Amino acid sequence: MQRDSSPAQAQPENKILKRRTNPFILTEWIYYTDEEKAQDKAKELIGGYLKKYDFKDACAGWWKSMSEGNREIVKQIPNFDTDKFYDITGIRV
């Protein structure tokens, strides 16, 4: 028996947070510019560096990248507490 993978069996679109479009980034590879590479042979060899974000900066980037619909889904989580959310993420909603 074949499984039906039609959208009718999927969860409603407005109830799914899309992680692909809403990344939570704690680290990011930054490439050196050609000018930076020309000034420093080590930078030319390495090519870039790993930039680290602290937790609340990562939260801010995640929230900013979210659609308004996904933000509403987060706020509708049962027992969602805006004060606790702020304490954890630094984001006022």
JSON list of C-alpha atoms in Angstrom, two decimals:
[
{"chain": "A", "resi": 1, "resn": "MET", "atom": "CA", "xyz": [0.00, 0.00, 0.00]},
{"chain": "A", "resi": 2, "resn": "GLN", "atom": "CA", "xyz": [1.34, 3.40, -0.95]},
{"chain": "A", "resi": 3, "resn": "ARG", "atom": "CA", "xyz": [1.44, 6.19, 1.55]},
{"chain": "A", "resi": 4, "resn": "ASP", "atom": "CA", "xyz": [-0.32, 9.37, 0.58]},
{"chain": "A", "resi": 5, "resn": "SER", "atom": "CA", "xyz": [2.01, 12.31, 1.10]},
{"chain": "A", "resi": 6, "resn": "SER", "atom": "CA", "xyz": [-0.52, 14.88, -0.03]},
{"chain": "A", "resi": 7, "resn": "PRO", "atom": "CA", "xyz": [-0.72, 18.20, 1.80]},
{"chain": "A", "resi": 8, "resn": "ALA", "atom": "CA", "xyz": [-4.12, 17.18, 3.20]},
{"chain": "A", "resi": 9, "resn": "GLN", "atom": "CA", "xyz": [-2.38, 14.82, 5.62]},
{"chain": "A", "resi": 10, "resn": "ALA", "atom": "CA", "xyz": [0.23, 17.39, 6.65]},
{"chain": "A", "resi": 11, "resn": "GLN", "atom": "CA", "xyz": [-0.23, 19.67, 9.63]},
{"chain": "A", "resi": 12, "resn": "PRO", "atom": "CA", "xyz": [-1.94, 23.00, 8.92]},
{"chain": "A", "resi": 13, "resn": "GLU", "atom": "CA", "xyz": [0.57, 25.45, 7.44]},
{"chain": "A", "resi": 14, "resn": "ASN", "atom": "CA", "xyz": [-0.03, 28.10, 10.12]},
{"chain": "A", "resi": 15, "resn": "LYS", "atom": "CA", "xyz": [0.92, 25.68, 12.92]},
{"chain": "A", "resi": 16, "resn": "ILE", "atom": "CA", "xyz": [4.40, 24.81, 11.65]},
{"chain": "A", "resi": 17, "resn": "LEU", "atom": "CA", "xyz": [7.46, 26.90, 12.48]},
{"chain": "A", "resi": 18, "resn": "LYS", "atom": "CA", "xyz": [9.76, 26.80, 9.51]},
{"chain": "A", "resi": 19, "resn": "ARG", "atom": "CA", "xyz": [13.30, 26.33, 10.79]},
{"chain": "A", "resi": 20, "resn": "ARG", "atom": "CA", "xyz": [14.83, 26.65, 7.34]},
{"chain": "A", "resi": 21, "resn": "THR", "atom": "CA", "xyz": [13.74, 30.26, 7.10]},
{"chain": "A", "resi": 22, "resn": "ASN", "atom": "CA", "xyz": [14.14, 31.13, 10.78]},
{"chain": "A", "resi": 23, "resn": "PRO", "atom": "CA", "xyz": [17.65, 30.15, 11.79]},
{"chain": "A", "resi": 24, "resn": "PHE", "atom": "CA", "xyz": [18.96, 30.44, 15.32]},
{"chain": "A", "resi": 25, "resn": "ILE", "atom": "CA", "xyz": [22.59, 31.27, 14.63]},
{"chain": "A", "resi": 26, "resn": "LEU", "atom": "CA", "xyz": [25.20, 31.10, 17.41]},
{"chain": "A", "resi": 27, "resn": "THR", "atom": "CA", "xyz": [28.17, 30.94, 15.04]},
{"chain": "A", "resi": 28, "resn": "GLU", "atom": "CA", "xyz": [28.75, 32.10, 11.49]},
{"chain": "A", "resi": 29, "resn": "TRP", "atom": "CA", "xyz": [31.70, 31.76, 9.12]},
{"chain": "A", "resi": 30, "resn": "ILE", "atom": "CA", "xyz": [32.86, 35.18, 7.93]},
{"chain": "A", "resi": 31, "resn": "TYR", "atom": "CA", "xyz": [35.06, 35.30, 4.82]},
{"chain": "A", "resi": 32, "resn": "TYR", "atom": "CA", "xyz": [37.91, 37.79, 4.69]},
{"chain": "A", "resi": 33, "resn": "THR", "atom": "CA", "xyz": [37.75, 40.38, 1.95]},
{"chain": "A", "resi": 34, "resn": "ASP", "atom": "CA", "xyz": [40.34, 40.40, -0.84]},
{"chain": "A", "resi": 35, "resn": "GLU", "atom": "CA", "xyz": [41.83, 43.51, 0.75]},
{"chain": "A", "resi": 36, "resn": "GLU", "atom": "CA", "xyz": [42.22, 41.78, 4.14]},
{"chain": "A", "resi": 37, "resn": "LYS", "atom": "CA", "xyz": [43.79, 38.76, 2.46]},
{"chain": "A", "resi": 38, "resn": "ALA", "atom": "CA", "xyz": [46.26, 40.96, 0.55]},
{"chain": "A", "resi": 39, "resn": "GLN", "atom": "CA", "xyz": [47.39, 42.62, 3.80]},
{"chain": "A", "resi": 40, "resn": "ASP", "atom": "CA", "xyz": [47.93, 39.40, 5.76]},
{"chain": "A", "resi": 41, "resn": "LYS", "atom": "CA", "xyz": [49.20, 36.07, 4.39]},
{"chain": "A", "resi": 42, "resn": "ALA", "atom": "CA", "xyz": [47.64, 34.16, 7.31]},
{"chain": "A", "resi": 43, "resn": "LYS", "atom": "CA", "xyz": [44.22, 35.53, 6.41]},
{"chain": "A", "resi": 44, "resn": "GLU", "atom": "CA", "xyz": [44.80, 34.48, 2.82]},
{"chain": "A", "resi": 45, "resn": "LEU", "atom": "CA", "xyz": [45.56, 30.92, 3.97]},
{"chain": "A", "resi": 46, "resn": "ILE", "atom": "CA", "xyz": [42.72, 30.71, 6.47]},
{"chain": "A", "resi": 47, "resn": "GLY", "atom": "CA", "xyz": [40.14, 32.44, 4.30]},
{"chain": "A", "resi": 48, "resn": "GLY", "atom": "CA", "xyz": [37.90, 33.59, 7.16]},
{"chain": "A", "resi": 49, "resn": "TYR", "atom": "CA", "xyz": [37.00, 33.24, 10.80]},
{"chain": "A", "resi": 50, "resn": "LEU", "atom": "CA", "xyz": [34.24, 31.89, 13.00]},
{"chain": "A", "resi": 51, "resn": "LYS", "atom": "CA", "xyz": [32.17, 34.70, 14.46]},
{"chain": "A", "resi": 52, "resn": "LYS", "atom": "CA", "xyz": [30.40, 33.86, 17.73]},
{"chain": "A", "resi": 53, "resn": "TYR", "atom": "CA", "xyz": [27.17, 35.46, 18.91]},
{"chain": "A", "resi": 54, "resn": "ASP", "atom": "CA", "xyz": [26.06, 35.48, 22.50]},
{"chain": "A", "resi": 55, "resn": "PHE", "atom": "CA", "xyz": [22.74, 33.83, 23.27]},
{"chain": "A", "resi": 56, "resn": "LYS", "atom": "CA", "xyz": [20.61, 36.99, 23.41]},
{"chain": "A", "resi": 57, "resn": "ASP", "atom": "CA", "xyz": [22.10, 38.34, 20.16]},
{"chain": "A", "resi": 58, "resn": "ALA", "atom": "CA", "xyz": [21.29, 35.00, 18.51]},
{"chain": "A", "resi": 59, "resn": "CYS", "atom": "CA", "xyz": [17.74, 35.22, 19.89]},
{"chain": "A", "resi": 60, "resn": "ALA", "atom": "CA", "xyz": [17.37, 38.73, 18.48]},
{"chain": "A", "resi": 61, "resn": "GLY", "atom": "CA", "xyz": [18.54, 37.59, 15.03]},
{"chain": "A", "resi": 62, "resn": "TRP", "atom": "CA", "xyz": [16.18, 34.60, 15.16]},
{"chain": "A", "resi": 63, "resn": "TRP", "atom": "CA", "xyz": [13.19, 36.75, 16.12]},
{"chain": "A", "resi": 64, "resn": "LYS", "atom": "CA", "xyz": [14.00, 39.39, 13.50]},
{"chain": "A", "resi": 65, "resn": "SER", "atom": "CA", "xyz": [14.18, 36.74, 10.76]},
{"chain": "A", "resi": 66, "resn": "MET", "atom": "CA", "xyz": [10.76, 35.30, 11.65]},
{"chain": "A", "resi": 67, "resn": "SER", "atom": "CA", "xyz": [7.60, 36.11, 9.79]},
{"chain": "A", "resi": 68, "resn": "GLU", "atom": "CA", "xyz": [4.82, 37.77, 11.77]},
{"chain": "A", "resi": 69, "resn": "GLY", "atom": "CA", "xyz": [2.82, 34.55, 11.46]},
{"chain": "A", "resi": 70, "resn": "ASN", "atom": "CA", "xyz": [5.57, 32.49, 13.08]},
{"chain": "A", "resi": 71, "resn": "ARG", "atom": "CA", "xyz": [5.95, 35.08, 15.83]},
{"chain": "A", "resi": 72, "resn": "GLU", "atom": "CA", "xyz": [2.25, 34.71, 16.57]},
{"chain": "A", "resi": 73, "resn": "ILE", "atom": "CA", "xyz": [2.61, 30.93, 16.73]},
{"chain": "A", "resi": 74, "resn": "VAL", "atom": "CA", "xyz": [5.33, 31.33, 19.37]},
{"chain": "A", "resi": 75, "resn": "LYS", "atom": "CA", "xyz": [3.17, 33.73, 21.38]},
{"chain": "A", "resi": 76, "resn": "GLN", "atom": "CA", "xyz": [0.24, 31.28, 21.26]},
{"chain": "A", "resi": 77, "resn": "ILE", "atom": "CA", "xyz": [2.21, 28.44, 22.89]},
{"chain": "A", "resi": 78, "resn": "PRO", "atom": "CA", "xyz": [0.22, 27.27, 25.95]},
{"chain": "A", "resi": 79, "resn": "ASN", "atom": "CA", "xyz": [1.37, 29.07, 29.11]},
{"chain": "A", "resi": 80, "resn": "PHE", "atom": "CA", "xyz": [3.54, 31.48, 27.12]},
{"chain": "A", "resi": 81, "resn": "ASP", "atom": "CA", "xyz": [4.76, 34.15, 29.53]},
{"chain": "A", "resi": 82, "resn": "THR", "atom": "CA", "xyz": [6.05, 37.41, 28.02]},
{"chain": "A", "resi": 83, "resn": "ASP", "atom": "CA", "xyz": [8.12, 38.24, 31.10]},
{"chain": "A", "resi": 84, "resn": "LYS", "atom": "CA", "xyz": [9.87, 34.86, 31.10]},
{"chain": "A", "resi": 85, "resn": "PHE", "atom": "CA", "xyz": [10.39, 35.09, 27.35]},
{"chain": "A", "resi": 86, "resn": "TYR", "atom": "CA", "xyz": [12.06, 38.48, 27.88]},
{"chain": "A", "resi": 87, "resn": "ASP", "atom": "CA", "xyz": [14.23, 37.17, 30.74]},
{"chain": "A", "resi": 88, "resn": "ILE", "atom": "CA", "xyz": [15.46, 34.30, 28.57]},
{"chain": "A", "resi": 89, "resn": "THR", "atom": "CA", "xyz": [15.77, 35.97, 25.17]},
{"chain": "A", "resi": 90, "resn": "GLY", "atom": "CA", "xyz": [15.98, 39.70, 25.84]},
{"chain": "A", "resi": 91, "resn": "ILE", "atom": "CA", "xyz": [13.04, 40.19, 23.45]},
{"chain": "A", "resi": 92, "resn": "ARG", "atom": "CA", "xyz": [9.95, 42.15, 24.45]},
{"chain": "A", "resi": 93, "resn": "VAL", "atom": "CA", "xyz": [6.76, 40.93, 22.79]}
]
